[in-house]
Amino acid sequence: MKLTVGAYPIYPNPEQSELGTTAELLQQLSAKPRVGGYEIPYRGSAAPQYWNLTWPEGAAADSHLVLTGIPITMMMQGSHPGLGLASPTEDGRAAALELNRELHARVEALTAAGHQVKAVQIHSAPKGGGSEAAFAQSLKELVTWDWHGAALTVEHCDSASGTVAPEKGFLDLGQELAAITQVYEGSQEEAEGAARVRLGVSVNWARSVLETGSVETPLEHLGMAREAGLLRGYMASGIDPQDSAFGPGWVDGHLPVAGLGGAADSALLTPELLVKSWAAAGDDLVFKGFKMSLRPESLTVAQRLGLYDQIMELIPA
């Protein structure tokens, strides 16, 4: 299957025109035979282009999109600490549902314009104190909405139950899978809605490692989701337990493969582990790809693309 690329970590700074533009970056990425589409982030309707879920200028017209609400979800944890689809408070859960209505409106606008939205990634926020029962209740409502052919996937992030200090601290994967199963085993309307939107989970290599500090955890998470019949997506990105050019140790900084693109040898995602996880994920997914930042930030568009070429050479065809 063609790759879904989370290219937003390598968007050039718009104030440094000498590096090239994001439109040029996406135009040239789209010309690569293995690239099928993009994961694009949402920071709110008032955010600038490339961050507000409008069509990303430069992407090929037939590119598919995977939308993620993780940036806005994390941004709002500060001002609305109880906000989340898994919030045990009705106010926190209602605010999260309203936020997801914004994502839904973007799906409607993109599909009305003739674009393909493959999936929408949702999250089991808030940080700490989330409720499996509340999350299931939210999912039961979300599956009744018309997502216009897009799959609804719970992007698993590091949980509050892990052994490493949590960055996001959402529900653990077992709780997310159990909540999803409740929807499939709910009323006829809920079960049909879940099947229609292919409700399931997506796994990110770095976020699974961040939960436990172990490079075995992504394989365990992929296995759990696959055994439950609920694995819908996989994205590869790296992490470093040591301070690096990408930030402090254990930051979810979308690091590239160890030794490439500014990642030190201490980065945990090696070429061998990338290949191993790729095989474990399988190909019967809604989307599959990678999301990796690069350093230094002074790289030109051509240099960024060259490093992404090296990364794609490591990914099995």
mmCIF file of C-alpha atoms in Angstrom:
data_model
loop_
_atom_site.group_PDB
_atom_site.id
_atom_site.type_symbol
_atom_site.label_atom_id
_atom_site.label_comp_id
_atom_site.label_asym_id
_atom_site.label_seq_id
_atom_site.Cartn_x
_atom_site.Cartn_y
_atom_site.Cartn_z
ATOM 1 C CA MET A 1 0.000 0.000 0.000
ATOM 2 C CA LYS A 2 1.118 3.565 -0.611
ATOM 3 C CA LEU A 3 2.596 5.481 2.287
ATOM 4 C CA THR A 4 0.820 8.021 4.440
ATOM 5 C CA VAL A 5 3.442 10.631 5.289
ATOM 6 C CA GLY A 6 3.221 12.840 8.341
ATOM 7 C CA ALA A 7 5.240 15.615 6.731
ATOM 8 C CA TYR A 8 4.256 18.443 9.049
ATOM 9 C CA PRO A 9 7.309 18.004 11.321
ATOM 10 C CA ILE A 10 9.487 18.986 8.345
ATOM 11 C CA TYR A 11 7.493 21.941 7.051
ATOM 12 C CA PRO A 12 10.035 24.740 6.498
ATOM 13 C CA ASN A 13 9.770 27.936 8.510
ATOM 14 C CA PRO A 14 7.625 30.308 6.384
ATOM 15 C CA GLU A 15 9.763 33.209 7.599
ATOM 16 C CA GLN A 16 12.867 31.641 6.027
ATOM 17 C CA SER A 17 11.964 31.714 2.344
ATOM 18 C CA GLU A 18 15.496 30.746 1.359
ATOM 19 C CA LEU A 19 14.782 27.208 2.626
ATOM 20 C CA GLY A 20 11.892 26.719 0.195
ATOM 21 C CA THR A 21 8.156 26.533 0.839
ATOM 22 C CA THR A 22 5.806 23.924 2.241
ATOM 23 C CA ALA A 23 3.936 23.893 -1.075
ATOM 24 C CA GLU A 24 7.180 22.999 -2.867
ATOM 25 C CA LEU A 25 7.894 20.305 -0.299
ATOM 26 C CA LEU A 26 4.479 18.656 -0.715
ATOM 27 C CA GLN A 27 4.530 18.999 -4.488
ATOM 28 C CA GLN A 28 7.832 17.150 -4.711
ATOM 29 C CA LEU A 29 6.844 14.563 -2.093
ATOM 30 C CA SER A 30 3.643 13.853 -4.022
ATOM 31 C CA ALA A 31 5.710 13.058 -7.118
ATOM 32 C CA LYS A 32 7.412 10.164 -5.331
ATOM 33 C CA PRO A 33 5.799 6.854 -6.391
ATOM 34 C CA ARG A 34 5.510 5.438 -2.857
ATOM 35 C CA VAL A 35 3.759 8.469 -1.359
ATOM 36 C CA GLY A 36 -0.020 8.210 -1.411
ATOM 37 C CA GLY A 37 -1.121 10.878 1.011
ATOM 38 C CA TYR A 38 -0.566 12.850 4.177
ATOM 39 C CA GLU A 39 -1.376 12.962 7.842
ATOM 40 C CA ILE A 40 -2.360 16.561 8.520
ATOM 41 C CA PRO A 41 -2.797 18.215 11.933
ATOM 42 C CA TYR A 42 -5.466 20.436 13.430
ATOM 43 C CA ARG A 43 -4.593 23.392 15.656
ATOM 44 C CA GLY A 44 -7.963 25.081 15.347
ATOM 45 C CA SER A 45 -10.006 26.876 12.707
ATOM 46 C CA ALA A 46 -8.046 30.111 13.223
ATOM 47 C CA ALA A 47 -4.677 28.417 12.679
ATOM 48 C CA PRO A 48 -2.712 29.210 9.494
ATOM 49 C CA GLN A 49 -2.787 27.063 6.372
ATOM 50 C CA TYR A 50 -1.362 23.561 6.827
ATOM 51 C CA TRP A 51 -2.563 23.551 10.447
ATOM 52 C CA ASN A 52 -6.323 24.146 10.033
ATOM 53 C CA LEU A 53 -7.333 21.053 8.002
ATOM 54 C CA THR A 54 -7.921 22.908 4.773
ATOM 55 C CA TRP A 55 -6.469 21.298 1.652
ATOM 56 C CA PRO A 56 -2.647 21.416 1.892
ATOM 57 C CA GLU A 57 -1.380 23.488 -1.025
ATOM 58 C CA GLY A 58 1.167 21.560 -3.060
ATOM 59 C CA ALA A 59 -0.253 18.090 -2.404
ATOM 60 C CA ALA A 60 -1.303 16.148 -5.492
ATOM 61 C CA ALA A 61 -5.049 16.321 -6.099
ATOM 62 C CA ASP A 62 -5.413 12.557 -5.678
ATOM 63 C CA SER A 63 -3.557 12.446 -2.353
ATOM 64 C CA HIS A 64 -5.473 10.885 0.516
ATOM 65 C CA LEU A 65 -5.586 12.557 3.919
ATOM 66 C CA VAL A 66 -5.495 11.281 7.483
ATOM 67 C CA LEU A 67 -6.638 13.972 9.906
ATOM 68 C CA THR A 68 -5.368 14.167 13.474
ATOM 69 C CA GLY A 69 -6.702 16.284 16.285
ATOM 70 C CA ILE A 70 -3.784 15.637 18.649
ATOM 71 C CA PRO A 71 -2.273 19.161 18.388
ATOM 72 C CA ILE A 72 -5.485 20.967 19.354
ATOM 73 C CA THR A 73 -6.279 18.340 21.994
ATOM 74 C CA MET A 74 -2.915 18.887 23.691
ATOM 75 C CA MET A 75 -3.069 22.670 23.268
ATOM 76 C CA MET A 76 -6.393 22.751 25.099
ATOM 77 C CA GLN A 77 -5.243 20.596 28.022
ATOM 78 C CA GLY A 78 -3.717 23.734 29.546
ATOM 79 C CA SER A 79 -6.810 25.926 29.363
ATOM 80 C CA HIS A 80 -9.300 23.046 29.712
ATOM 81 C CA PRO A 81 -7.456 20.379 31.768
ATOM 82 C CA GLY A 82 -10.481 18.084 31.964
ATOM 83 C CA LEU A 83 -11.242 18.165 28.232
ATOM 84 C CA GLY A 84 -11.332 14.754 26.589
ATOM 85 C CA LEU A 85 -13.516 12.074 25.078
ATOM 86 C CA ALA A 86 -12.636 9.956 28.123
ATOM 87 C CA SER A 87 -13.323 12.719 30.637
ATOM 88 C CA PRO A 88 -15.242 11.545 33.710
ATOM 89 C CA THR A 89 -16.977 14.946 33.812
ATOM 90 C CA GLU A 90 -19.824 15.769 31.465
ATOM 91 C CA ASP A 91 -18.418 19.246 30.830
ATOM 92 C CA GLY A 92 -15.029 17.856 29.796
ATOM 93 C CA ARG A 93 -16.585 15.234 27.574
ATOM 94 C CA ALA A 94 -19.023 17.674 25.970
ATOM 95 C CA ALA A 95 -16.173 20.073 25.175
ATOM 96 C CA ALA A 96 -14.248 17.251 23.509
ATOM 97 C CA LEU A 97 -17.259 16.225 21.444
ATOM 98 C CA GLU A 98 -17.643 19.834 20.323
ATOM 99 C CA LEU A 99 -13.974 19.838 19.298
ATOM 100 C CA ASN A 100 -14.573 16.690 17.278
ATOM 101 C CA ARG A 101 -17.494 18.413 15.573
ATOM 102 C CA GLU A 102 -14.872 20.783 14.171
ATOM 103 C CA LEU A 103 -12.958 17.803 12.775
ATOM 104 C CA HIS A 104 -16.202 16.434 11.365
ATOM 105 C CA ALA A 105 -16.946 19.747 9.645
ATOM 106 C CA ARG A 106 -13.492 19.654 8.047
ATOM 107 C CA VAL A 107 -14.155 16.147 6.747
ATOM 108 C CA GLU A 108 -17.402 17.354 5.205
ATOM 109 C CA ALA A 109 -15.687 20.326 3.544
ATOM 110 C CA LEU A 110 -12.793 18.277 2.170
ATOM 111 C CA THR A 111 -15.009 15.513 0.787
ATOM 112 C CA ALA A 112 -17.412 18.058 -0.712
ATOM 113 C CA ALA A 113 -14.404 19.482 -2.569
ATOM 114 C CA GLY A 114 -13.651 16.037 -3.999
ATOM 115 C CA HIS A 115 -10.811 15.001 -1.691
ATOM 116 C CA GLN A 116 -10.411 11.614 0.002
ATOM 117 C CA VAL A 117 -10.191 11.550 3.784
ATOM 118 C CA LYS A 118 -9.066 8.038 4.675
ATOM 119 C CA ALA A 119 -9.204 8.364 8.437
ATOM 120 C CA VAL A 120 -9.746 10.694 11.352
ATOM 121 C CA GLN A 121 -7.607 10.049 14.416
ATOM 122 C CA ILE A 122 -9.250 10.719 17.771
ATOM 123 C CA HIS A 123 -7.829 10.443 21.285
ATOM 124 C CA SER A 124 -8.669 9.174 24.757
ATOM 125 C CA ALA A 125 -7.793 12.405 26.593
ATOM 126 C CA PRO A 126 -7.654 13.935 29.209
ATOM 127 C CA LYS A 127 -4.212 13.533 30.713
ATOM 128 C CA GLY A 128 -4.632 11.304 33.735
ATOM 129 C CA GLY A 129 -7.961 10.348 35.247
ATOM 130 C CA GLY A 130 -9.623 9.232 32.021
ATOM 131 C CA SER A 131 -12.555 6.829 32.175
ATOM 132 C CA GLU A 132 -13.020 3.797 29.930
ATOM 133 C CA ALA A 133 -16.798 4.010 30.405
ATOM 134 C CA ALA A 134 -16.867 7.700 29.469
ATOM 135 C CA PHE A 135 -14.721 7.012 26.416
ATOM 136 C CA ALA A 136 -17.085 4.268 25.267
ATOM 137 C CA GLN A 137 -20.013 6.663 25.698
ATOM 138 C CA SER A 138 -18.264 9.253 23.512
ATOM 139 C CA LEU A 139 -17.431 6.682 20.848
ATOM 140 C CA LYS A 140 -21.050 5.541 20.754
ATOM 141 C CA GLU A 141 -22.058 9.068 19.816
ATOM 142 C CA LEU A 142 -19.233 9.642 17.321
ATOM 143 C CA VAL A 143 -20.054 6.526 15.273
ATOM 144 C CA THR A 144 -23.559 7.846 14.608
ATOM 145 C CA TRP A 145 -22.123 10.819 12.681
ATOM 146 C CA ASP A 146 -21.604 10.620 8.931
ATOM 147 C CA TRP A 147 -17.832 10.635 8.412
ATOM 148 C CA HIS A 148 -18.201 10.406 4.622
ATOM 149 C CA GLY A 149 -16.238 7.193 4.198
ATOM 150 C CA ALA A 150 -13.414 8.065 6.587
ATOM 151 C CA ALA A 151 -12.416 5.504 9.191
ATOM 152 C CA LEU A 152 -12.542 6.597 12.825
ATOM 153 C CA THR A 153 -9.352 5.500 14.570
ATOM 154 C CA VAL A 154 -8.258 5.946 18.154
ATOM 155 C CA GLU A 155 -4.602 6.958 17.961
ATOM 156 C CA HIS A 156 -2.983 5.278 20.941
ATOM 157 C CA CYS A 157 -0.682 7.597 22.855
ATOM 158 C CA ASP A 158 1.388 6.999 25.972
ATOM 159 C CA SER A 159 -0.839 6.176 28.921
ATOM 160 C CA ALA A 160 -0.796 7.345 32.512
ATOM 161 C CA SER A 161 -0.152 3.733 33.576
ATOM 162 C CA GLY A 162 3.276 3.478 31.935
ATOM 163 C CA THR A 163 6.681 3.226 33.597
ATOM 164 C CA VAL A 164 8.062 6.406 31.965
ATOM 165 C CA ALA A 165 6.671 9.778 33.073
ATOM 166 C CA PRO A 166 3.721 10.321 30.705
ATOM 167 C CA GLU A 167 3.714 13.087 28.131
ATOM 168 C CA LYS A 168 0.057 12.642 27.177
ATOM 169 C CA GLY A 169 -1.137 10.213 29.840
ATOM 170 C CA PHE A 170 -4.302 9.004 28.108
ATOM 171 C CA LEU A 171 -6.005 5.613 28.540
ATOM 172 C CA ASP A 172 -3.913 2.491 28.080
ATOM 173 C CA LEU A 173 -4.410 0.387 24.971
ATOM 174 C CA GLY A 174 -6.365 -2.306 26.797
ATOM 175 C CA GLN A 175 -8.882 0.281 27.972
ATOM 176 C CA GLU A 176 -9.173 1.777 24.487
ATOM 177 C CA LEU A 177 -9.757 -1.636 22.918
ATOM 178 C CA ALA A 178 -12.322 -2.486 25.597
ATOM 179 C CA ALA A 179 -14.187 0.781 25.008
ATOM 180 C CA ILE A 180 -14.260 0.161 21.253
ATOM 181 C CA THR A 181 -15.508 -3.389 21.828
ATOM 182 C CA GLN A 182 -18.363 -1.990 23.926
ATOM 183 C CA VAL A 183 -19.491 0.001 20.893
ATOM 184 C CA TYR A 184 -19.432 -3.027 18.594
ATOM 185 C CA GLU A 185 -21.369 -4.989 21.230
ATOM 186 C CA GLY A 186 -23.826 -2.164 21.935
ATOM 187 C CA SER A 187 -27.175 -1.437 20.345
ATOM 188 C CA GLN A 188 -27.830 -2.252 16.715
ATOM 189 C CA GLU A 189 -27.358 1.409 15.786
ATOM 190 C CA GLU A 190 -24.043 1.570 17.640
ATOM 191 C CA ALA A 191 -22.740 -1.687 16.187
ATOM 192 C CA GLU A 192 -23.707 -0.697 12.651
ATOM 193 C CA GLY A 193 -22.136 2.726 13.131
ATOM 194 C CA ALA A 194 -18.890 1.206 14.398
ATOM 195 C CA ALA A 195 -18.724 -1.118 11.401
ATOM 196 C CA ARG A 196 -19.526 1.696 8.982
ATOM 197 C CA VAL A 197 -16.652 3.883 10.238
ATOM 198 C CA ARG A 198 -14.373 0.853 10.786
ATOM 199 C CA LEU A 199 -13.841 1.971 14.374
ATOM 200 C CA GLY A 200 -10.455 0.794 15.613
ATOM 201 C CA VAL A 201 -7.016 1.930 16.740
ATOM 202 C CA SER A 202 -3.777 3.154 15.233
ATOM 203 C CA VAL A 203 -0.338 2.612 16.749
ATOM 204 C CA ASN A 204 2.637 4.973 16.684
ATOM 205 C CA TRP A 205 6.027 3.345 17.387
ATOM 206 C CA ALA A 206 7.473 6.169 19.496
ATOM 207 C CA ARG A 207 4.329 6.727 21.552
ATOM 208 C CA SER A 208 4.198 3.053 22.470
ATOM 209 C CA VAL A 209 7.880 3.072 23.489
ATOM 210 C CA LEU A 210 7.317 6.241 25.510
ATOM 211 C CA GLU A 211 4.776 4.390 27.619
ATOM 212 C CA THR A 212 7.203 1.772 28.955
ATOM 213 C CA GLY A 213 10.703 2.655 27.782
ATOM 214 C CA SER A 214 10.867 -0.666 25.931
ATOM 215 C CA VAL A 215 11.285 -1.139 22.175
ATOM 216 C CA GLU A 216 9.184 -4.307 22.512
ATOM 217 C CA THR A 217 6.035 -2.377 23.424
ATOM 218 C CA PRO A 218 5.126 -1.330 19.846
ATOM 219 C CA LEU A 219 5.141 -4.990 18.809
ATOM 220 C CA GLU A 220 3.019 -5.879 21.834
ATOM 221 C CA HIS A 221 0.548 -3.111 21.029
ATOM 222 C CA LEU A 222 0.351 -4.105 17.370
ATOM 223 C CA GLY A 223 -0.270 -7.693 18.450
ATOM 224 C CA MET A 224 -2.989 -6.719 20.926
ATOM 225 C CA ALA A 225 -4.814 -4.585 18.386
ATOM 226 C CA ARG A 226 -4.495 -7.185 15.644
ATOM 227 C CA GLU A 227 -5.704 -9.989 17.922
ATOM 228 C CA ALA A 228 -8.758 -7.889 18.769
ATOM 229 C CA GLY A 229 -9.397 -7.323 15.056
ATOM 230 C CA LEU A 230 -9.182 -3.569 15.608
ATOM 231 C CA LEU A 231 -5.843 -2.490 14.083
ATOM 232 C CA ARG A 232 -6.524 0.185 11.469
ATOM 233 C CA GLY A 233 -3.302 2.184 11.152
ATOM 234 C CA TYR A 234 0.407 2.302 11.902
ATOM 235 C CA MET A 235 2.808 5.241 11.875
ATOM 236 C CA ALA A 236 6.546 4.923 12.450
ATOM 237 C CA SER A 237 8.414 7.633 14.320
ATOM 238 C CA GLY A 238 11.337 7.510 16.705
ATOM 239 C CA ILE A 239 12.315 8.619 20.184
ATOM 240 C CA ASP A 240 15.528 9.120 22.158
ATOM 241 C CA PRO A 241 15.888 8.553 25.916
ATOM 242 C CA GLN A 242 18.767 11.060 25.899
ATOM 243 C CA ASP A 243 18.665 14.822 25.382
ATOM 244 C CA SER A 244 19.166 15.555 21.690
ATOM 245 C CA ALA A 245 18.770 18.151 18.971
ATOM 246 C CA PHE A 246 15.044 17.316 19.068
ATOM 247 C CA GLY A 247 14.595 18.174 22.741
ATOM 248 C CA PRO A 248 14.922 16.533 26.145
ATOM 249 C CA GLY A 249 15.064 12.794 26.587
ATOM 250 C CA TRP A 250 11.803 10.909 26.030
ATOM 251 C CA VAL A 251 10.148 13.855 24.284
ATOM 252 C CA ASP A 252 7.631 12.814 21.626
ATOM 253 C CA GLY A 253 9.558 14.710 18.959
ATOM 254 C CA HIS A 254 8.893 12.494 15.920
ATOM 255 C CA LEU A 255 12.563 11.533 15.650
ATOM 256 C CA PRO A 256 13.874 9.838 12.512
ATOM 257 C CA VAL A 257 15.693 6.520 12.418
ATOM 258 C CA ALA A 258 18.860 6.413 14.548
ATOM 259 C CA GLY A 259 21.810 7.958 12.742
ATOM 260 C CA LEU A 260 19.686 9.714 10.112
ATOM 261 C CA GLY A 261 18.368 13.255 9.809
ATOM 262 C CA GLY A 262 20.032 14.538 12.950
ATOM 263 C CA ALA A 263 19.055 11.613 15.190
ATOM 264 C CA ALA A 264 21.898 10.367 17.395
ATOM 265 C CA ASP A 265 22.912 6.732 17.684
ATOM 266 C CA SER A 266 21.131 6.717 21.057
ATOM 267 C CA ALA A 267 17.770 7.096 19.284
ATOM 268 C CA LEU A 268 15.825 3.884 19.724
ATOM 269 C CA LEU A 269 14.249 3.312 16.303
ATOM 270 C CA THR A 270 16.906 1.427 14.349
ATOM 271 C CA PRO A 271 16.518 0.271 10.731
ATOM 272 C CA GLU A 272 16.068 -3.288 12.004
ATOM 273 C CA LEU A 273 13.302 -2.319 14.429
ATOM 274 C CA LEU A 274 11.588 -0.275 11.730
ATOM 275 C CA VAL A 275 11.471 -3.305 9.442
ATOM 276 C CA LYS A 276 10.322 -5.579 12.273
ATOM 277 C CA SER A 277 7.453 -3.310 13.270
ATOM 278 C CA TRP A 278 6.481 -2.776 9.644
ATOM 279 C CA ALA A 279 6.045 -6.512 9.193
ATOM 280 C CA ALA A 280 4.121 -6.838 12.460
ATOM 281 C CA ALA A 281 1.670 -4.142 11.400
ATOM 282 C CA GLY A 282 0.782 -5.965 8.174
ATOM 283 C CA ASP A 283 -0.786 -4.441 5.106
ATOM 284 C CA ASP A 284 -4.527 -4.898 5.702
ATOM 285 C CA LEU A 285 -4.799 -1.442 7.233
ATOM 286 C CA VAL A 286 -6.587 1.789 6.429
ATOM 287 C CA PHE A 287 -3.278 3.667 6.461
ATOM 288 C CA LYS A 288 0.394 3.000 7.115
ATOM 289 C CA GLY A 289 3.348 5.339 7.000
ATOM 290 C CA PHE A 290 5.838 7.439 8.911
ATOM 291 C CA LYS A 291 6.101 10.809 10.620
ATOM 292 C CA MET A 292 9.633 12.034 11.275
ATOM 293 C CA SER A 293 11.219 15.359 12.035
ATOM 294 C CA LEU A 294 14.705 16.342 10.850
ATOM 295 C CA ARG A 295 17.598 18.434 12.099
ATOM 296 C CA PRO A 296 19.102 20.954 11.690
ATOM 297 C CA GLU A 297 16.165 23.265 11.097
ATOM 298 C CA SER A 298 18.236 25.106 8.483
ATOM 299 C CA LEU A 299 17.824 22.221 6.017
ATOM 300 C CA THR A 300 16.493 23.272 2.625
ATOM 301 C CA VAL A 301 13.480 21.597 1.047
ATOM 302 C CA ALA A 302 15.823 19.635 -1.220
ATOM 303 C CA GLN A 303 17.829 18.401 1.765
ATOM 304 C CA ARG A 304 14.676 17.434 3.663
ATOM 305 C CA LEU A 305 13.417 15.469 0.686
ATOM 306 C CA GLY A 306 16.777 13.746 0.298
ATOM 307 C CA LEU A 307 16.666 12.559 3.906
ATOM 308 C CA TYR A 308 13.070 11.379 3.503
ATOM 309 C CA ASP A 309 14.234 9.398 0.469
ATOM 310 C CA GLN A 310 16.794 7.669 2.688
ATOM 311 C CA ILE A 311 14.110 6.866 5.248
ATOM 312 C CA MET A 312 11.763 5.462 2.600
ATOM 313 C CA GLU A 313 14.561 3.229 1.320
ATOM 314 C CA LEU A 314 14.553 1.547 4.742
ATOM 315 C CA ILE A 315 10.811 0.836 4.628
ATOM 316 C CA PRO A 316 9.923 -2.485 2.978
ATOM 317 C CA ALA A 317 7.989 -2.093 -0.261
#
